Amino acid sequence: MTYGPMLADAVGLLRSGGPERGLEGFRAAYPQARTRLVAQREEFDGSLHHALLIKDGDGATISLSWCADRALPWPLRGVHRAGEHLLLRVNGIETPVARAIACLDFIWDESALADRLVADSLVREELEETREPLSDAALQEAMDAFRRARGLLTGEATRAWMERNRISHQELEELVALEAAVAALRSRVAAGRVEDWFAEHGGELDVARVARAVFVTEPAVPDAAGFLHVVERAFADGSARPGEVFATLRRGDLDEEVAERIFAAPPGTIIGPFPVEGGHLLVKVLAVEPAVLDETLRDLVERRIFSEWIEERRNAAKIEWFWGVAERTAGR
């Protein structure tokens, strides 16, 4: 890669006073390089400074910044121990504690805590290099979807939710824009792969609709017609643990042996009891439905592909934790 013209243009971009506006043009001019614009605001005077990270085809990274006369150079800005405000760094993407709290509450809702934070860092790393601007119309559409998903159907309900979570309107827009960007990234990652993934793994998404209960001690298997009556009586006398009776199970989420027995059974069959945590599971099969690639399932497949993509990136990532009594812990 020839660096001369590119570095000259990079300096011009940083000196422009508004590098965010010219970043897309720079990327279009040098598509062979992956670029990330990093911003840092100094707390004591509010000044904003940028550095441009340029990664070439060999994986090496150039860090470039420009500082006006009498301004504070990039290496001296925010000089303090990272552990004072950082929780995590993944491939250079830092997660401060405040960001972690937002991540826990609003963005990720499927993973364990540590996985959630690492996944968020990996996604932000990709978005900083490939994120496309969100139009006002797209932001409004994303905002409407965000509110519907949380039952915020009126302005009053939305304001109450914002006050309860100590979120300003600007912060809400940033969260919604990020959620929309993640959804767009998920679609890009899964583009052209959904049908092949479904052809290979679609059986994992077959559905069994069942009635079930976990009994404290191993129960006798009741007659199928009287199953619900037995469960109701067991809830009342405490011989079964309280819980939802009716459930929808996917084949891939079950133990292999249990899945085979449930999905091979005709409707009305009672399966079990199976030893599980807290007791013995008894299941009555109500219906078994093979997976069909409709819009709902297509979205689920996209999420599975996206999770696999994140796991691949996680396996190759450099991960540093900043927590506990140790200044740093590292791992994968």
PDB file of N, CA, C and O in Angstrom, residues 27 57 63 137 144:
ATOM      1  N   ARG A  27     -13.034   7.392   3.053  1.00  0.00           N
ATOM      2  CA  ARG A  27     -13.146   5.942   2.909  1.00  0.00           C
ATOM      3  C   ARG A  27     -13.401   5.539   1.469  1.00  0.00           C
ATOM      4  O   ARG A  27     -12.882   4.521   0.988  1.00  0.00           O
ATOM      5  N   GLY A  57      -3.844  -3.721   4.664  1.00  0.00           N
ATOM      6  CA  GLY A  57      -4.172  -5.116   4.375  1.00  0.00           C
ATOM      7  C   GLY A  57      -3.377  -6.108   5.184  1.00  0.00           C
ATOM      8  O   GLY A  57      -3.773  -7.266   5.323  1.00  0.00           O
ATOM      9  N   SER A  63      -1.746   5.318  13.489  1.00  0.00           N
ATOM     10  CA  SER A  63      -2.504   6.242  14.322  1.00  0.00           C
ATOM     11  C   SER A  63      -2.042   7.651  13.996  1.00  0.00           C
ATOM     12  O   SER A  63      -0.860   7.974  14.135  1.00  0.00           O
ATOM     13  N   ALA A 137     -35.817  10.179   8.829  1.00  0.00           N
ATOM     14  CA  ALA A 137     -36.974   9.280   8.690  1.00  0.00           C
ATOM     15  C   ALA A 137     -36.662   7.901   9.272  1.00  0.00           C
ATOM     16  O   ALA A 137     -37.502   7.303   9.962  1.00  0.00           O
ATOM     17  N   ASP A 144     -39.964   4.730  16.840  1.00  0.00           N
ATOM     18  CA  ASP A 144     -41.317   4.176  16.986  1.00  0.00           C
ATOM     19  C   ASP A 144     -41.252   2.691  17.350  1.00  0.00           C
ATOM     20  O   ASP A 144     -41.997   2.222  18.214  1.00  0.00           O
TER      21      ASP A 144
END
